[in-house]
mmCIF file of C-alpha atoms in Angstrom:
data_model
loop_
_atom_site.group_PDB
_atom_site.id
_atom_site.type_symbol
_atom_site.label_atom_id
_atom_site.label_comp_id
_atom_site.label_asym_id
_atom_site.label_seq_id
_atom_site.Cartn_x
_atom_site.Cartn_y
_atom_site.Cartn_z
ATOM 1 C CA MET A 1 32.096 -17.841 9.391
ATOM 2 C CA TRP A 2 33.508 -16.291 6.218
ATOM 3 C CA LYS A 3 31.268 -18.453 4.015
ATOM 4 C CA ARG A 4 28.198 -17.434 6.012
ATOM 5 C CA ASP A 5 29.077 -13.734 5.730
ATOM 6 C CA ALA A 6 29.775 -14.098 2.012
ATOM 7 C CA LYS A 7 26.407 -15.767 1.486
ATOM 8 C CA LEU A 8 24.636 -13.002 3.406
ATOM 9 C CA THR A 9 26.481 -10.329 1.407
ATOM 10 C CA LYS A 10 25.425 -11.962 -1.846
ATOM 11 C CA GLY A 11 21.806 -12.042 -0.677
ATOM 12 C CA LEU A 12 21.886 -8.371 0.267
ATOM 13 C CA ILE A 13 23.883 -6.817 -2.559
ATOM 14 C CA MET A 14 24.485 -9.085 -5.549
ATOM 15 C CA ALA A 15 22.044 -9.888 -8.320
ATOM 16 C CA GLY A 16 20.332 -13.202 -8.950
ATOM 17 C CA ILE A 17 18.076 -13.376 -5.887
ATOM 18 C CA GLU A 18 14.482 -14.447 -6.537
ATOM 19 C CA LEU A 19 12.086 -13.602 -3.706
ATOM 20 C CA TYR A 20 8.938 -15.588 -4.328
ATOM 21 C CA ALA A 21 9.521 -18.354 -6.875
ATOM 22 C CA PRO A 22 12.484 -19.802 -8.783
ATOM 23 C CA ARG A 23 13.245 -18.359 -12.216
ATOM 24 C CA THR A 24 13.693 -20.688 -15.183
ATOM 25 C CA GLU A 25 15.431 -20.138 -18.506
ATOM 26 C CA ARG A 26 12.056 -19.545 -20.117
ATOM 27 C CA HIS A 27 11.315 -16.530 -17.918
ATOM 28 C CA ARG A 28 12.200 -12.961 -18.833
ATOM 29 C CA ARG A 29 13.205 -10.128 -16.502
ATOM 30 C CA THR A 30 12.012 -6.601 -17.107
ATOM 31 C CA TRP A 31 14.837 -4.055 -16.989
ATOM 32 C CA THR A 32 14.831 -2.033 -13.765
ATOM 33 C CA TRP A 33 14.286 1.425 -15.259
ATOM 34 C CA ALA A 34 11.722 0.045 -17.675
ATOM 35 C CA ALA A 35 9.855 -1.523 -14.743
ATOM 36 C CA ILE A 36 9.771 1.822 -12.902
ATOM 37 C CA VAL A 37 8.395 3.642 -15.953
ATOM 38 C CA ILE A 38 5.900 0.873 -16.717
ATOM 39 C CA GLY A 39 4.719 0.843 -13.101
ATOM 40 C CA ILE A 40 4.061 4.595 -13.119
ATOM 41 C CA VAL A 41 2.312 4.412 -16.502
ATOM 42 C CA PHE A 42 0.121 1.488 -15.389
ATOM 43 C CA THR A 43 -0.828 3.338 -12.181
ATOM 44 C CA PHE A 44 -1.973 6.489 -13.945
ATOM 45 C CA LEU A 45 -3.579 4.529 -16.787
ATOM 46 C CA ALA A 46 -5.778 2.617 -14.331
ATOM 47 C CA GLN A 47 -6.833 5.866 -12.650
ATOM 48 C CA ILE A 48 -7.546 7.671 -15.917
ATOM 49 C CA VAL A 49 -9.737 4.827 -17.166
ATOM 50 C CA ALA A 50 -11.770 4.922 -13.933
ATOM 51 C CA LEU A 51 -12.119 8.711 -14.087
ATOM 52 C CA LEU A 52 -12.904 8.811 -17.808
ATOM 53 C CA PRO A 53 -16.711 9.071 -17.386
ATOM 54 C CA PHE A 54 -16.261 11.981 -14.953
ATOM 55 C CA ILE A 55 -13.776 13.678 -17.289
ATOM 56 C CA ILE A 56 -16.097 13.332 -20.301
ATOM 57 C CA GLN A 57 -19.177 14.566 -18.418
ATOM 58 C CA THR A 58 -17.269 17.521 -16.971
ATOM 59 C CA THR A 59 -15.801 18.472 -20.354
ATOM 60 C CA ILE A 60 -19.221 18.426 -22.029
ATOM 61 C CA ALA A 61 -20.755 20.477 -19.208
ATOM 62 C CA VAL A 62 -17.993 23.105 -19.372
ATOM 63 C CA GLN A 63 -18.318 23.369 -23.154
ATOM 64 C CA LYS A 64 -22.016 24.117 -22.746
ATOM 65 C CA ASN A 65 -21.474 26.497 -19.826
ATOM 66 C CA PRO A 66 -17.871 27.805 -19.437
ATOM 67 C CA ALA A 67 -18.750 29.382 -16.080
ATOM 68 C CA LEU A 68 -18.865 25.880 -14.573
ATOM 69 C CA ALA A 69 -15.078 25.611 -14.969
ATOM 70 C CA LYS A 70 -14.648 27.671 -11.787
ATOM 71 C CA THR A 71 -16.862 25.360 -9.741
ATOM 72 C CA ILE A 72 -15.435 21.981 -10.754
ATOM 73 C CA THR A 73 -14.478 19.789 -7.805
ATOM 74 C CA GLN A 74 -12.914 16.361 -7.611
ATOM 75 C CA PRO A 75 -15.288 13.387 -7.736
ATOM 76 C CA GLU A 76 -16.372 12.012 -4.384
ATOM 77 C CA ILE A 77 -14.227 9.101 -3.265
ATOM 78 C CA ASP A 78 -16.515 6.132 -2.692
ATOM 79 C CA PRO A 79 -15.855 2.364 -2.644
ATOM 80 C CA GLY A 80 -16.784 1.978 -6.306
ATOM 81 C CA LEU A 81 -14.324 4.626 -7.445
ATOM 82 C CA ILE A 82 -11.562 3.206 -5.239
ATOM 83 C CA ILE A 83 -12.043 -0.243 -6.762
ATOM 84 C CA GLY A 84 -12.322 1.177 -10.275
ATOM 85 C CA MET A 85 -9.061 3.111 -9.910
ATOM 86 C CA THR A 86 -7.022 0.263 -8.433
ATOM 87 C CA ALA A 87 -8.310 -3.161 -9.521
ATOM 88 C CA PRO A 88 -7.195 -2.602 -13.151
ATOM 89 C CA LEU A 89 -3.639 -2.065 -11.896
ATOM 90 C CA ILE A 90 -3.553 -5.611 -10.518
ATOM 91 C CA ALA A 91 -4.808 -6.932 -13.863
ATOM 92 C CA LEU A 92 -2.240 -4.914 -15.826
ATOM 93 C CA ILE A 93 0.671 -6.165 -13.708
ATOM 94 C CA LEU A 94 -0.485 -9.788 -13.916
ATOM 95 C CA LEU A 95 -0.893 -9.491 -17.686
ATOM 96 C CA TRP A 96 2.594 -8.022 -18.074
ATOM 97 C CA VAL A 97 4.114 -10.758 -15.925
ATOM 98 C CA TRP A 98 2.260 -13.440 -17.870
ATOM 99 C CA LEU A 99 2.624 -12.142 -21.439
ATOM 100 C CA PHE A 100 6.062 -10.514 -21.376
ATOM 101 C CA GLU A 101 7.925 -12.142 -18.497
ATOM 102 C CA ARG A 102 6.315 -15.565 -19.082
ATOM 103 C CA ARG A 103 5.735 -16.065 -15.377
ATOM 104 C CA GLY A 104 2.744 -16.845 -13.196
ATOM 105 C CA PRO A 105 1.224 -15.181 -10.107
ATOM 106 C CA ALA A 106 3.567 -16.985 -7.690
ATOM 107 C CA ALA A 107 6.540 -15.132 -9.203
ATOM 108 C CA ILE A 108 5.240 -11.858 -7.745
ATOM 109 C CA GLY A 109 4.203 -13.272 -4.385
ATOM 110 C CA PHE A 110 0.730 -14.715 -4.945
ATOM 111 C CA ASN A 111 1.639 -18.159 -3.668
ATOM 112 C CA SER A 112 0.335 -20.529 -0.990
ATOM 113 C CA LYS A 113 -1.610 -19.990 2.273
ATOM 114 C CA SER A 114 -3.453 -16.989 0.885
ATOM 115 C CA PHE A 115 -6.355 -16.831 3.360
ATOM 116 C CA LEU A 116 -4.191 -17.409 6.429
ATOM 117 C CA ARG A 117 -1.642 -14.807 5.400
ATOM 118 C CA VAL A 118 -4.232 -12.189 4.437
ATOM 119 C CA ALA A 119 -6.107 -12.695 7.718
ATOM 120 C CA ARG A 120 -2.938 -12.531 9.800
ATOM 121 C CA GLY A 121 -1.707 -9.465 7.923
ATOM 122 C CA TYR A 122 -5.091 -7.790 8.346
ATOM 123 C CA LEU A 123 -5.038 -8.348 12.092
ATOM 124 C CA ILE A 124 -1.462 -7.082 12.454
ATOM 125 C CA GLY A 125 -2.262 -4.030 10.316
ATOM 126 C CA CYS A 126 -5.220 -3.181 12.556
ATOM 127 C CA LEU A 127 -3.064 -3.549 15.670
ATOM 128 C CA PHE A 128 -0.337 -1.296 14.258
ATOM 129 C CA LEU A 129 -2.825 1.410 13.272
ATOM 130 C CA ALA A 130 -4.660 1.155 16.595
ATOM 131 C CA SER A 131 -1.365 1.591 18.455
ATOM 132 C CA VAL A 132 -0.631 4.800 16.514
ATOM 133 C CA VAL A 133 -4.090 6.352 16.878
ATOM 134 C CA GLY A 134 -4.513 5.109 20.441
ATOM 135 C CA GLY A 135 -1.151 6.559 21.436
ATOM 136 C CA LEU A 136 -1.974 9.928 19.871
ATOM 137 C CA TRP A 137 -5.391 10.012 21.536
ATOM 138 C CA ALA A 138 -3.828 9.207 24.921
ATOM 139 C CA MET A 139 -1.434 12.136 24.389
ATOM 140 C CA GLY A 140 -4.384 14.480 23.842
ATOM 141 C CA VAL A 141 -3.677 14.988 20.139
ATOM 142 C CA TYR A 142 -7.182 13.921 19.075
ATOM 143 C CA GLU A 143 -10.608 14.562 20.488
ATOM 144 C CA VAL A 144 -13.964 12.947 19.800
ATOM 145 C CA GLU A 145 -16.050 14.732 17.186
ATOM 146 C CA GLY A 146 -18.919 12.259 17.175
ATOM 147 C CA PRO A 147 -19.926 8.661 17.952
ATOM 148 C CA GLY A 148 -19.296 5.786 15.617
ATOM 149 C CA VAL A 149 -21.714 3.389 13.968
ATOM 150 C CA PHE A 150 -20.569 0.717 16.423
ATOM 151 C CA LEU A 151 -22.713 2.248 19.191
ATOM 152 C CA LYS A 152 -25.929 2.145 17.129
ATOM 153 C CA PRO A 153 -25.386 -0.395 14.346
ATOM 154 C CA SER A 154 -27.787 -0.631 11.426
ATOM 155 C CA LEU A 155 -27.644 -2.239 8.012
ATOM 156 C CA ALA A 156 -27.793 1.142 6.276
ATOM 157 C CA ALA A 157 -24.837 2.429 8.296
ATOM 158 C CA LEU A 158 -22.752 -0.760 8.184
ATOM 159 C CA ALA A 159 -23.141 -1.423 4.443
ATOM 160 C CA PRO A 160 -20.827 1.392 3.238
ATOM 161 C CA ILE A 161 -18.306 0.482 5.927
ATOM 162 C CA LEU A 162 -18.152 -3.095 4.637
ATOM 163 C CA PHE A 163 -17.890 -1.880 1.034
ATOM 164 C CA TYR A 164 -14.994 0.357 2.067
ATOM 165 C CA ALA A 165 -13.314 -2.660 3.708
ATOM 166 C CA LEU A 166 -13.447 -4.510 0.379
ATOM 167 C CA ALA A 167 -12.391 -1.408 -1.552
ATOM 168 C CA PHE A 168 -9.363 -0.727 0.625
ATOM 169 C CA LEU A 169 -8.346 -4.386 0.536
ATOM 170 C CA ILE A 170 -8.302 -4.189 -3.267
ATOM 171 C CA GLN A 171 -6.629 -0.756 -3.221
ATOM 172 C CA GLY A 172 -3.939 -1.917 -0.808
ATOM 173 C CA SER A 173 -3.440 -5.104 -2.809
ATOM 174 C CA SER A 174 -2.960 -3.115 -6.013
ATOM 175 C CA GLU A 175 -0.134 -1.069 -4.485
ATOM 176 C CA GLU A 176 1.428 -4.197 -2.994
ATOM 177 C CA THR A 177 1.184 -6.049 -6.317
ATOM 178 C CA LEU A 178 3.018 -3.219 -8.059
ATOM 179 C CA SER A 179 5.552 -2.256 -5.387
ATOM 180 C CA ARG A 180 6.320 -5.286 -3.222
ATOM 181 C CA GLY A 181 5.252 -8.009 -5.620
ATOM 182 C CA TRP A 182 6.558 -6.981 -9.021
ATOM 183 C CA LEU A 183 8.879 -3.973 -8.693
ATOM 184 C CA MET A 184 10.751 -5.171 -5.609
ATOM 185 C CA GLY A 185 11.097 -8.608 -7.174
ATOM 186 C CA VAL A 186 12.540 -7.178 -10.401
ATOM 187 C CA ILE A 187 15.023 -4.907 -8.593
ATOM 188 C CA THR A 188 16.057 -7.642 -6.155
ATOM 189 C CA SER A 189 16.609 -10.114 -8.982
ATOM 190 C CA ARG A 190 19.024 -7.718 -10.677
ATOM 191 C CA HIS A 191 20.594 -5.779 -7.808
ATOM 192 C CA GLY A 192 19.951 -7.563 -4.497
ATOM 193 C CA VAL A 193 17.497 -7.398 -1.599
ATOM 194 C CA VAL A 194 18.649 -4.086 -0.094
ATOM 195 C CA TRP A 195 18.260 -2.251 -3.388
ATOM 196 C CA GLY A 196 14.938 -3.987 -3.949
ATOM 197 C CA VAL A 197 13.588 -2.868 -0.578
ATOM 198 C CA ILE A 198 14.904 0.701 -0.722
ATOM 199 C CA GLY A 199 14.178 1.243 -4.419
ATOM 200 C CA ASN A 200 10.501 0.303 -4.323
ATOM 201 C CA ALA A 201 9.968 2.131 -1.012
ATOM 202 C CA VAL A 202 11.426 5.415 -2.301
ATOM 203 C CA LEU A 203 9.294 5.243 -5.446
ATOM 204 C CA PHE A 204 6.263 4.380 -3.318
ATOM 205 C CA GLY A 205 6.798 7.491 -1.197
ATOM 206 C CA ALA A 206 7.415 9.697 -4.239
ATOM 207 C CA MET A 207 4.151 8.592 -5.852
ATOM 208 C CA HIS A 208 2.268 10.190 -2.924
ATOM 209 C CA LEU A 209 3.818 13.650 -3.392
ATOM 210 C CA LEU A 210 0.741 15.017 -5.165
ATOM 211 C CA ASN A 211 -1.812 13.883 -2.571
ATOM 212 C CA VAL A 212 -1.968 17.317 -0.882
ATOM 213 C CA LYS A 213 -0.404 20.745 -1.380
ATOM 214 C CA ALA A 214 3.276 21.096 -0.494
ATOM 215 C CA SER A 215 3.711 21.600 3.256
ATOM 216 C CA PRO A 216 5.828 20.251 6.123
ATOM 217 C CA ALA A 217 3.084 17.696 6.820
ATOM 218 C CA MET A 218 3.145 16.559 3.182
ATOM 219 C CA PHE A 219 6.908 15.963 3.201
ATOM 220 C CA ALA A 220 6.726 14.224 6.582
ATOM 221 C CA GLY A 221 3.866 12.112 5.265
ATOM 222 C CA CYS A 222 5.782 11.062 2.153
ATOM 223 C CA PHE A 223 8.822 10.236 4.292
ATOM 224 C CA ASN A 224 6.692 8.006 6.508
ATOM 225 C CA VAL A 225 5.040 6.433 3.451
ATOM 226 C CA ALA A 226 8.531 5.504 2.219
ATOM 227 C CA LEU A 227 9.316 4.215 5.721
ATOM 228 C CA PHE A 228 6.114 2.196 5.576
ATOM 229 C CA GLY A 229 7.347 0.877 2.218
ATOM 230 C CA ILE A 230 10.568 -0.352 3.833
ATOM 231 C CA PHE A 231 8.681 -1.994 6.696
ATOM 232 C CA ILE A 232 6.119 -3.715 4.494
ATOM 233 C CA SER A 233 8.855 -4.779 2.051
ATOM 234 C CA LEU A 234 10.733 -6.516 4.858
ATOM 235 C CA TYR A 235 7.466 -8.162 5.903
ATOM 236 C CA ALA A 236 7.022 -9.506 2.355
ATOM 237 C CA VAL A 237 10.671 -10.602 2.118
ATOM 238 C CA LYS A 238 10.461 -12.469 5.417
ATOM 239 C CA GLU A 239 7.197 -14.170 4.507
ATOM 240 C CA ARG A 240 8.250 -14.713 0.864
ATOM 241 C CA SER A 241 4.725 -13.759 -0.170
ATOM 242 C CA ILE A 242 2.635 -10.623 -0.655
ATOM 243 C CA TRP A 243 -0.636 -12.064 0.641
ATOM 244 C CA GLY A 244 0.139 -10.866 4.154
ATOM 245 C CA VAL A 245 1.135 -7.340 3.168
ATOM 246 C CA CYS A 246 -2.011 -7.013 1.046
ATOM 247 C CA GLY A 247 -4.061 -7.677 4.175
ATOM 248 C CA TRP A 248 -1.855 -5.383 6.300
ATOM 249 C CA HIS A 249 -2.129 -2.467 3.868
ATOM 250 C CA GLY A 250 -5.886 -2.816 3.424
ATOM 251 C CA ALA A 251 -6.478 -2.976 7.175
ATOM 252 C CA TRP A 252 -4.329 0.089 7.896
ATOM 253 C CA ASN A 253 -6.125 2.291 5.343
ATOM 254 C CA TRP A 254 -9.596 1.045 6.219
ATOM 255 C CA LEU A 255 -9.296 1.387 9.997
ATOM 256 C CA LEU A 256 -7.645 4.795 9.668
ATOM 257 C CA GLY A 257 -10.233 6.361 7.358
ATOM 258 C CA VAL A 258 -13.359 4.345 8.143
ATOM 259 C CA GLY A 259 -12.700 3.187 11.691
ATOM 260 C CA PHE A 260 -11.613 6.545 13.137
ATOM 261 C CA GLY A 261 -12.634 9.087 10.487
ATOM 262 C CA LEU A 262 -9.084 10.395 10.006
ATOM 263 C CA GLU A 263 -7.241 11.328 6.822
ATOM 264 C CA VAL A 264 -5.634 8.544 4.802
ATOM 265 C CA SER A 265 -2.537 10.097 3.200
ATOM 266 C CA GLY A 266 -4.440 13.376 2.921
ATOM 267 C CA LEU A 267 -7.719 11.769 1.790
ATOM 268 C CA LYS A 268 -10.834 12.460 3.900
ATOM 269 C CA LEU A 269 -13.738 10.072 3.419
ATOM 270 C CA LYS A 270 -17.396 11.069 3.639
ATOM 271 C CA VAL A 271 -18.621 8.198 5.789
ATOM 272 C CA THR A 272 -19.734 7.830 9.388
ATOM 273 C CA PRO A 273 -16.826 6.046 11.136
ATOM 274 C CA LEU A 274 -17.253 2.595 12.608
ATOM 275 C CA ILE A 275 -15.614 3.119 16.010
ATOM 276 C CA VAL A 276 -15.453 6.854 16.729
ATOM 277 C CA ASP A 277 -15.132 10.069 14.738
ATOM 278 C CA LEU A 278 -11.883 11.777 15.753
ATOM 279 C CA LYS A 279 -10.462 15.189 14.885
ATOM 280 C CA ASP A 280 -7.330 17.151 15.760
ATOM 281 C CA ALA A 281 -7.513 18.745 19.193
ATOM 282 C CA ALA A 282 -7.204 22.526 19.306
ATOM 283 C CA GLY A 283 -3.552 23.529 19.424
ATOM 284 C CA ALA A 284 -2.232 20.048 18.563
ATOM 285 C CA PRO A 285 1.091 20.415 16.688
ATOM 286 C CA TRP A 286 1.055 19.065 13.138
ATOM 287 C CA TRP A 287 4.121 16.917 13.754
ATOM 288 C CA LEU A 288 2.086 14.945 16.282
ATOM 289 C CA SER A 289 -1.339 14.935 14.615
ATOM 290 C CA GLY A 290 0.001 14.725 11.068
ATOM 291 C CA GLY A 291 -1.884 17.849 10.021
ATOM 292 C CA GLU A 292 -3.777 17.677 6.742
ATOM 293 C CA TRP A 293 -2.006 14.420 5.865
ATOM 294 C CA GLY A 294 -3.331 12.523 8.865
ATOM 295 C CA PRO A 295 -1.623 10.288 11.443
ATOM 296 C CA GLU A 296 0.683 8.798 8.812
ATOM 297 C CA ALA A 297 2.704 12.055 8.958
ATOM 298 C CA SER A 298 3.029 11.915 12.756
ATOM 299 C CA VAL A 299 6.313 11.239 14.531
ATOM 300 C CA VAL A 300 4.439 8.500 16.389
ATOM 301 C CA SER A 301 3.987 6.691 13.069
ATOM 302 C CA THR A 302 7.697 7.229 12.398
ATOM 303 C CA PHE A 303 8.538 5.582 15.719
ATOM 304 C CA VAL A 304 6.122 2.655 15.277
ATOM 305 C CA LEU A 305 7.284 1.931 11.720
ATOM 306 C CA GLY A 306 10.936 2.305 12.721
ATOM 307 C CA ALA A 307 10.424 -0.172 15.550
ATOM 308 C CA GLY A 308 8.719 -2.568 13.138
ATOM 309 C CA ILE A 309 11.641 -2.328 10.700
ATOM 310 C CA ALA A 310 14.161 -3.015 13.468
ATOM 311 C CA TRP A 311 12.141 -6.012 14.685
ATOM 312 C CA LEU A 312 11.860 -7.547 11.203
ATOM 313 C CA ILE A 313 15.593 -7.150 10.573
ATOM 314 C CA TRP A 314 16.326 -8.676 13.976
ATOM 315 C CA LYS A 315 14.009 -11.599 13.124
ATOM 316 C CA GLY A 316 16.037 -12.288 9.989
ATOM 317 C CA ALA A 317 14.033 -10.667 7.183
ATOM 318 C CA LEU A 318 17.239 -9.933 5.253
ATOM 319 C CA LYS A 319 18.772 -13.377 5.666
ATOM 320 C CA PRO A 320 18.800 -15.283 2.345
ATOM 321 C CA LYS A 321 16.630 -18.377 2.045
ATOM 322 C CA GLU A 322 17.146 -21.469 -0.042
ATOM 323 C CA SER A 323 13.491 -22.511 -0.436
ATOM 324 C CA TYR A 324 10.305 -20.939 -1.788
ATOM 325 C CA PRO A 325 6.672 -21.156 -0.668
ATOM 326 C CA ALA A 326 4.490 -23.630 -2.540
ATOM 327 C CA PRO A 327 3.005 -22.088 -5.693
ATOM 328 C CA VAL A 328 -0.714 -21.693 -6.267
ATOM 329 C CA SER A 329 -2.280 -23.952 -8.868
ATOM 330 C CA ALA A 330 -2.323 -21.147 -11.456
ATOM 331 C CA GLU A 331 1.459 -20.944 -11.287
ATOM 332 C CA LYS A 332 1.802 -24.571 -12.274
ATOM 333 C CA THR A 333 -0.048 -23.996 -15.516
ATOM 334 C CA ALA A 334 1.546 -20.617 -16.256
ATOM 335 C CA VAL A 335 5.104 -21.869 -16.271
#
């Protein structure tokens, strides 16, 4: 009994735990604080590069006509911009892992059974989101603002919805590559699983602080985003892969913003929803509806995510494992 408890304690607290693939003497480990700084820099660098054409065009226009400075608005969020702002982040992380750490994709969770895990994660993500929105609708928090494309499907209406599905899958995968794949792996390797889970989740929540103006809904939303980070981290730890959480994250964002027309962490999309267009019912309290942040700031999301965390811990997500998933072929050549 003592040996079992000691082994569990080592897996939770002590350093030297690799989540996704074994580490060899050839591999390097990025220092924890350096990884946090690099992750933030890579995130903003990817976004700046995508927004550079808009920034240049706006700057030139304002120089020609200074009065335009008062009318400048943010660029419209479409699938192309979402992909442009997030896909480079995946490339930057993979390049850092390959060139500096001398490791392959499997080391940050891109290992075997990719299609199966993505599909399963996507389905579970849709079910989780549907349970939140469905529960809030049943409580009278939301009301129907308009019908969805599903009732009268057409190629013109379905095309942007499918593009958004791809865009959010890439966007979700970029955040999972950074947070659950690389950052959690680095922290866990040096400080243990608990610190890896909590550390990446707190940073993940903090990186959403600027999504909307400061308000109770914003702070509740960031808290739930961090809670989501803990849940999805445990999912990745239990599966020893990030394929599943990439699918989960993409499904949640897509169904929330495109399926039901609700805010995604404060972001409102200009697209006709697939299922139904919902809006806050008159008089609905923000702590139920999520206010300007959307359902992710609702106490219902807090409950659902909390229940998911408890279930994953009960199913042994934090128990140390001796084996690793099979690597993808790229990993064999990279190490």
